[in-house]
XYZ file of C-alpha atoms in Angstrom:
336
model
C 220.874 41.310 -165.372
C 217.722 41.732 -167.426
C 215.809 44.939 -167.943
C 212.826 45.682 -165.713
C 209.826 45.211 -168.006
C 207.113 47.823 -167.524
C 203.434 47.884 -168.346
C 201.678 51.259 -168.356
C 198.090 51.324 -167.065
C 196.138 54.345 -168.410
C 197.142 56.541 -171.346
C 196.647 59.892 -169.616
C 198.925 62.866 -168.970
C 200.856 61.449 -166.033
C 201.446 58.148 -167.871
C 202.874 60.166 -170.774
C 205.284 61.963 -168.450
C 206.257 58.733 -166.671
C 207.021 57.098 -170.025
C 209.144 60.080 -171.133
C 211.002 59.892 -167.788
C 211.643 56.147 -168.204
C 213.251 56.903 -171.561
C 215.899 59.035 -169.811
C 217.169 55.823 -168.158
C 219.351 53.127 -169.730
C 217.280 50.927 -172.097
C 219.106 47.861 -170.817
C 217.675 48.657 -167.359
C 214.105 49.717 -168.203
C 211.938 48.439 -171.041
C 208.319 49.417 -171.756
C 206.476 46.367 -173.037
C 202.830 47.433 -173.217
C 200.265 50.134 -172.499
C 196.594 49.672 -171.645
C 193.676 52.097 -171.643
C 189.937 51.489 -171.358
C 189.715 52.689 -174.948
C 191.853 50.706 -177.424
C 192.310 53.692 -179.753
C 193.776 55.767 -176.907
C 196.161 52.941 -176.049
C 197.204 52.541 -179.687
C 197.828 56.289 -180.082
C 199.914 56.270 -176.897
C 201.864 53.190 -178.035
C 202.598 54.767 -181.410
C 203.683 58.080 -179.886
C 206.017 56.362 -177.397
C 207.140 53.471 -179.583
C 205.667 50.805 -177.244
C 205.243 47.333 -178.853
C 201.791 46.404 -177.460
C 198.549 48.260 -176.839
C 195.518 46.873 -174.999
C 191.955 48.144 -174.766
C 191.454 46.787 -171.244
C 193.446 46.544 -168.025
C 192.610 42.819 -167.829
C 194.600 42.156 -171.010
C 197.601 43.992 -169.562
C 197.282 41.909 -166.385
C 197.467 38.711 -168.482
C 200.626 39.760 -170.363
C 203.312 37.366 -169.102
C 206.204 39.591 -170.266
C 205.615 42.307 -167.653
C 207.388 42.572 -164.289
C 205.797 45.734 -162.944
C 202.829 47.930 -163.843
C 202.717 51.691 -163.410
C 199.132 52.611 -162.465
C 198.363 56.144 -163.664
C 194.558 56.029 -163.419
C 192.466 58.541 -161.433
C 192.412 58.012 -157.644
C 189.114 56.078 -157.323
C 190.458 53.344 -159.647
C 193.729 52.726 -157.811
C 192.332 49.977 -155.581
C 190.690 47.962 -158.360
C 193.565 48.380 -160.851
C 196.289 47.716 -158.308
C 194.500 44.602 -157.018
C 193.930 43.313 -160.552
C 197.641 43.422 -161.408
C 198.823 42.029 -158.078
C 196.456 39.067 -158.417
C 198.187 38.415 -161.738
C 201.484 38.303 -159.783
C 202.670 41.635 -161.103
C 204.434 44.216 -158.991
C 202.836 47.658 -158.999
C 203.839 51.290 -158.698
C 200.577 53.104 -157.970
C 200.314 56.858 -158.534
C 199.660 58.830 -155.362
C 197.480 58.809 -153.342
C 197.827 55.035 -153.054
C 194.048 54.844 -152.583
C 191.023 56.919 -151.513
C 191.280 56.191 -147.787
C 193.122 54.121 -145.184
C 190.779 51.141 -145.583
C 191.580 50.914 -149.303
C 195.307 51.357 -148.606
C 195.163 48.411 -146.196
C 193.390 46.343 -148.858
C 196.181 47.051 -151.388
C 198.904 46.181 -148.873
C 197.048 42.939 -148.041
C 196.869 42.105 -151.769
C 200.631 42.678 -152.092
C 201.277 40.372 -149.122
C 198.833 37.689 -150.316
C 200.315 37.609 -153.819
C 203.915 38.099 -152.673
C 204.570 41.050 -154.990
C 206.180 44.486 -154.700
C 203.902 47.478 -154.084
C 204.875 51.136 -153.809
C 202.976 54.397 -153.667
C 204.457 56.681 -156.334
C 205.542 59.507 -154.047
C 208.242 60.510 -156.539
C 209.459 63.376 -154.308
C 211.041 60.886 -151.902
C 213.598 59.735 -154.457
C 214.774 63.068 -155.869
C 218.459 63.809 -155.172
C 217.310 66.826 -153.121
C 215.248 64.586 -150.810
C 218.108 62.124 -150.377
C 220.374 65.048 -149.460
C 217.802 66.379 -146.957
C 217.759 62.979 -145.238
C 221.554 62.877 -145.165
C 221.792 66.366 -143.637
C 219.183 65.492 -140.997
C 220.944 62.220 -140.146
C 224.223 64.011 -139.488
C 222.499 66.705 -137.416
C 223.371 69.703 -139.598
C 220.494 71.841 -138.287
C 220.460 70.464 -134.751
C 217.207 69.097 -133.345
C 214.317 69.646 -135.724
C 211.431 71.453 -134.012
C 209.254 72.588 -136.916
C 208.481 71.541 -140.479
C 206.392 73.741 -142.736
C 205.254 72.777 -146.228
C 202.927 74.594 -148.647
C 201.567 73.561 -152.033
C 198.840 75.310 -153.966
C 197.758 76.694 -157.315
C 194.426 77.753 -158.871
C 193.243 74.379 -160.205
C 189.471 74.391 -159.676
C 189.001 74.179 -163.480
C 190.584 70.689 -163.521
C 187.743 68.139 -163.192
C 189.793 65.399 -161.503
C 190.685 67.902 -158.767
C 187.291 69.550 -158.360
C 184.856 66.647 -158.812
C 184.116 64.368 -155.885
C 183.356 61.267 -157.987
C 186.798 61.617 -159.647
C 188.505 61.637 -156.251
C 189.038 65.388 -156.162
C 190.170 67.579 -153.274
C 193.272 69.589 -152.406
C 194.367 67.202 -149.659
C 194.513 63.994 -151.713
C 196.208 65.634 -154.676
C 198.407 68.355 -153.174
C 198.391 68.054 -149.382
C 199.782 64.534 -149.616
C 203.088 66.038 -150.823
C 203.298 68.323 -147.792
C 202.426 65.510 -145.391
C 204.836 63.002 -146.904
C 207.610 65.605 -146.540
C 206.791 65.980 -142.838
C 206.786 62.204 -142.313
C 210.061 61.903 -144.189
C 211.647 64.435 -141.807
C 210.086 62.827 -138.709
C 210.918 59.261 -139.836
C 207.357 58.043 -140.256
C 206.379 58.939 -136.696
C 202.655 59.160 -135.938
C 201.580 62.636 -134.808
C 200.129 62.991 -131.296
C 197.479 65.399 -132.531
C 196.011 66.554 -135.842
C 194.097 69.788 -136.272
C 192.610 70.588 -139.659
C 190.684 73.577 -140.905
C 189.846 74.918 -144.349
C 186.966 75.287 -146.754
C 185.149 73.137 -149.273
C 184.104 73.844 -152.853
C 180.469 73.589 -153.935
C 181.342 70.127 -155.265
C 181.929 68.916 -151.687
C 185.695 68.491 -151.880
C 188.247 70.514 -149.908
C 189.460 73.592 -151.783
C 191.956 74.648 -149.113
C 193.189 72.771 -146.066
C 195.554 73.802 -143.274
C 196.863 71.052 -141.003
C 198.715 71.507 -137.730
C 200.421 68.351 -136.482
C 202.056 67.929 -133.112
C 204.674 65.215 -132.607
C 206.439 63.885 -129.500
C 208.892 66.249 -127.829
C 206.837 69.321 -128.816
C 207.910 69.073 -132.447
C 205.435 70.661 -134.836
C 204.436 70.665 -138.484
C 202.168 72.933 -140.507
C 200.912 71.919 -143.951
C 198.886 74.148 -146.245
C 197.379 72.994 -149.520
C 194.975 74.737 -151.867
C 193.507 74.487 -155.342
C 192.005 78.000 -155.221
C 195.170 80.105 -154.827
C 198.863 80.298 -155.594
C 200.930 79.317 -152.566
C 204.718 79.528 -152.158
C 205.086 75.763 -152.840
C 208.131 75.550 -150.588
C 209.152 73.612 -147.498
C 211.244 74.617 -144.498
C 212.807 72.469 -141.771
C 213.703 74.480 -138.674
C 216.140 73.132 -136.110
C 217.964 74.364 -133.035
C 221.069 75.156 -135.163
C 219.691 76.221 -138.554
C 217.298 75.656 -141.419
C 216.966 73.501 -144.509
C 214.752 74.976 -147.185
C 213.316 73.602 -150.414
C 212.661 77.059 -151.903
C 210.272 76.058 -154.704
C 208.625 73.069 -156.371
C 208.712 71.206 -153.051
C 206.864 68.305 -154.703
C 209.573 67.892 -157.412
C 212.586 69.758 -156.008
C 215.800 70.630 -157.838
C 217.056 73.326 -155.427
C 218.126 73.117 -151.791
C 219.033 75.913 -149.394
C 220.979 75.015 -146.265
C 221.449 77.882 -143.795
C 221.042 80.325 -146.675
C 223.427 78.598 -149.107
C 221.742 77.399 -152.295
C 222.612 74.254 -154.264
C 221.199 72.995 -157.561
C 220.363 69.396 -158.499
C 219.426 69.584 -162.199
C 217.252 67.021 -163.992
C 217.937 65.394 -167.369
C 216.212 66.944 -170.395
C 213.028 65.216 -171.601
C 212.905 63.628 -175.050
C 209.472 65.148 -175.748
C 207.217 67.820 -174.200
C 205.868 67.121 -170.702
C 202.517 67.881 -169.053
C 203.793 68.644 -165.568
C 206.724 70.442 -163.880
C 210.042 68.572 -163.664
C 208.473 65.285 -164.779
C 211.760 63.703 -165.863
C 212.229 63.368 -162.086
C 209.774 60.458 -162.253
C 212.843 58.448 -163.296
C 214.045 58.306 -159.688
C 211.026 56.368 -158.416
C 211.354 54.007 -161.415
C 214.999 53.382 -160.461
C 213.914 52.708 -156.884
C 211.378 50.124 -158.117
C 214.085 48.360 -160.140
C 216.497 48.426 -157.195
C 213.860 46.880 -154.899
C 212.872 44.215 -157.452
C 216.520 43.215 -157.969
C 216.920 42.885 -154.194
C 213.713 40.855 -153.881
C 212.058 43.480 -151.663
C 208.256 43.751 -151.438
C 208.262 47.367 -150.229
C 210.627 50.306 -150.609
C 212.647 51.446 -147.580
C 212.286 54.989 -148.952
C 208.477 54.831 -149.180
C 207.422 51.943 -146.927
C 203.851 50.686 -146.559
C 203.772 52.096 -143.020
C 204.243 55.617 -144.445
C 201.469 55.051 -147.013
C 199.141 53.843 -144.228
C 200.040 56.804 -142.015
C 199.467 59.286 -144.853
C 196.029 57.813 -145.540
C 195.051 57.754 -141.859
C 196.082 61.374 -141.310
C 194.255 62.484 -144.474
C 191.148 60.538 -143.366
C 191.190 62.360 -140.027
C 191.779 65.745 -141.689
C 188.885 65.099 -144.094
C 186.669 64.116 -141.152
C 187.414 67.490 -139.523
C 186.847 69.309 -142.830
C 183.607 67.423 -143.520
C 184.748 65.796 -146.778
C 183.473 62.286 -147.505
C 183.757 60.093 -150.576
C 181.523 57.210 -151.634
C 184.473 54.925 -150.827
C 184.300 55.954 -147.149
C 180.876 54.379 -146.680
C 181.951 50.852 -147.634
C 182.807 48.641 -144.681
């Protein structure tokens, strides 16, 4: 079986971490063929640093490279639709950094492009594939905490100084960048079920994006979820599943978890050490989503059972509704 041949789109911080994470996997399974940035020098620097054979100064050149199976799209949110579509039209599979796109309409357009070009597409919700998340699903499936009645998830840190979070034209906002982790956790627990009601409140920054958002979701059978995300304050960054018989807790780093607490008993799921310094917490955990992509490609799947298109659509629709209630609109929302 041949290695999965990767192209890296964008030479930014997350692409660096993804590349470092790929290097923790067997080289006979994952090979990085090329990197592209909109600035050739940036791509060349990145290629040199990571020992990648080819560097391109445009995404179009990467799309034309016949030796690539799948492209990791690490651009800022507003470019996900155009980049993802470009690669899929070139018959390349894509792993697009979260959020998959700016709104539900764009998410639908990406899914349509995947269908039309018969390629694999996945939103890079890396959390889903961590050993901790797989264990949470297993525990829920065997009913360890009884019937789940409440899920709570919080994620926040003071990040208003980061332009891509604070600026509207860069796709900023707490919900799209942080809240998506809380919501995806809820949908993982509730098996992708659509909530019966969504109530959102919070506040916006002067830039017009949401600084803090609190979402209360009600599901069938009176099951609830509360998600809090903020880029103005430090939150606990944990998640708790409460059932009729007990609790499952992800005590910290709920977006990249290595610890699990079941009815008060703690277990560790350590990550491999990175080969070079990382930009973000626990980034070697990006390896798990890369392994999922390879597994799906080898099986000929077009979407991942662990992060299906229906979940990506639901996430986008719920975030659209929450933004509507918060009064946050992007330029992308106006296009019909």
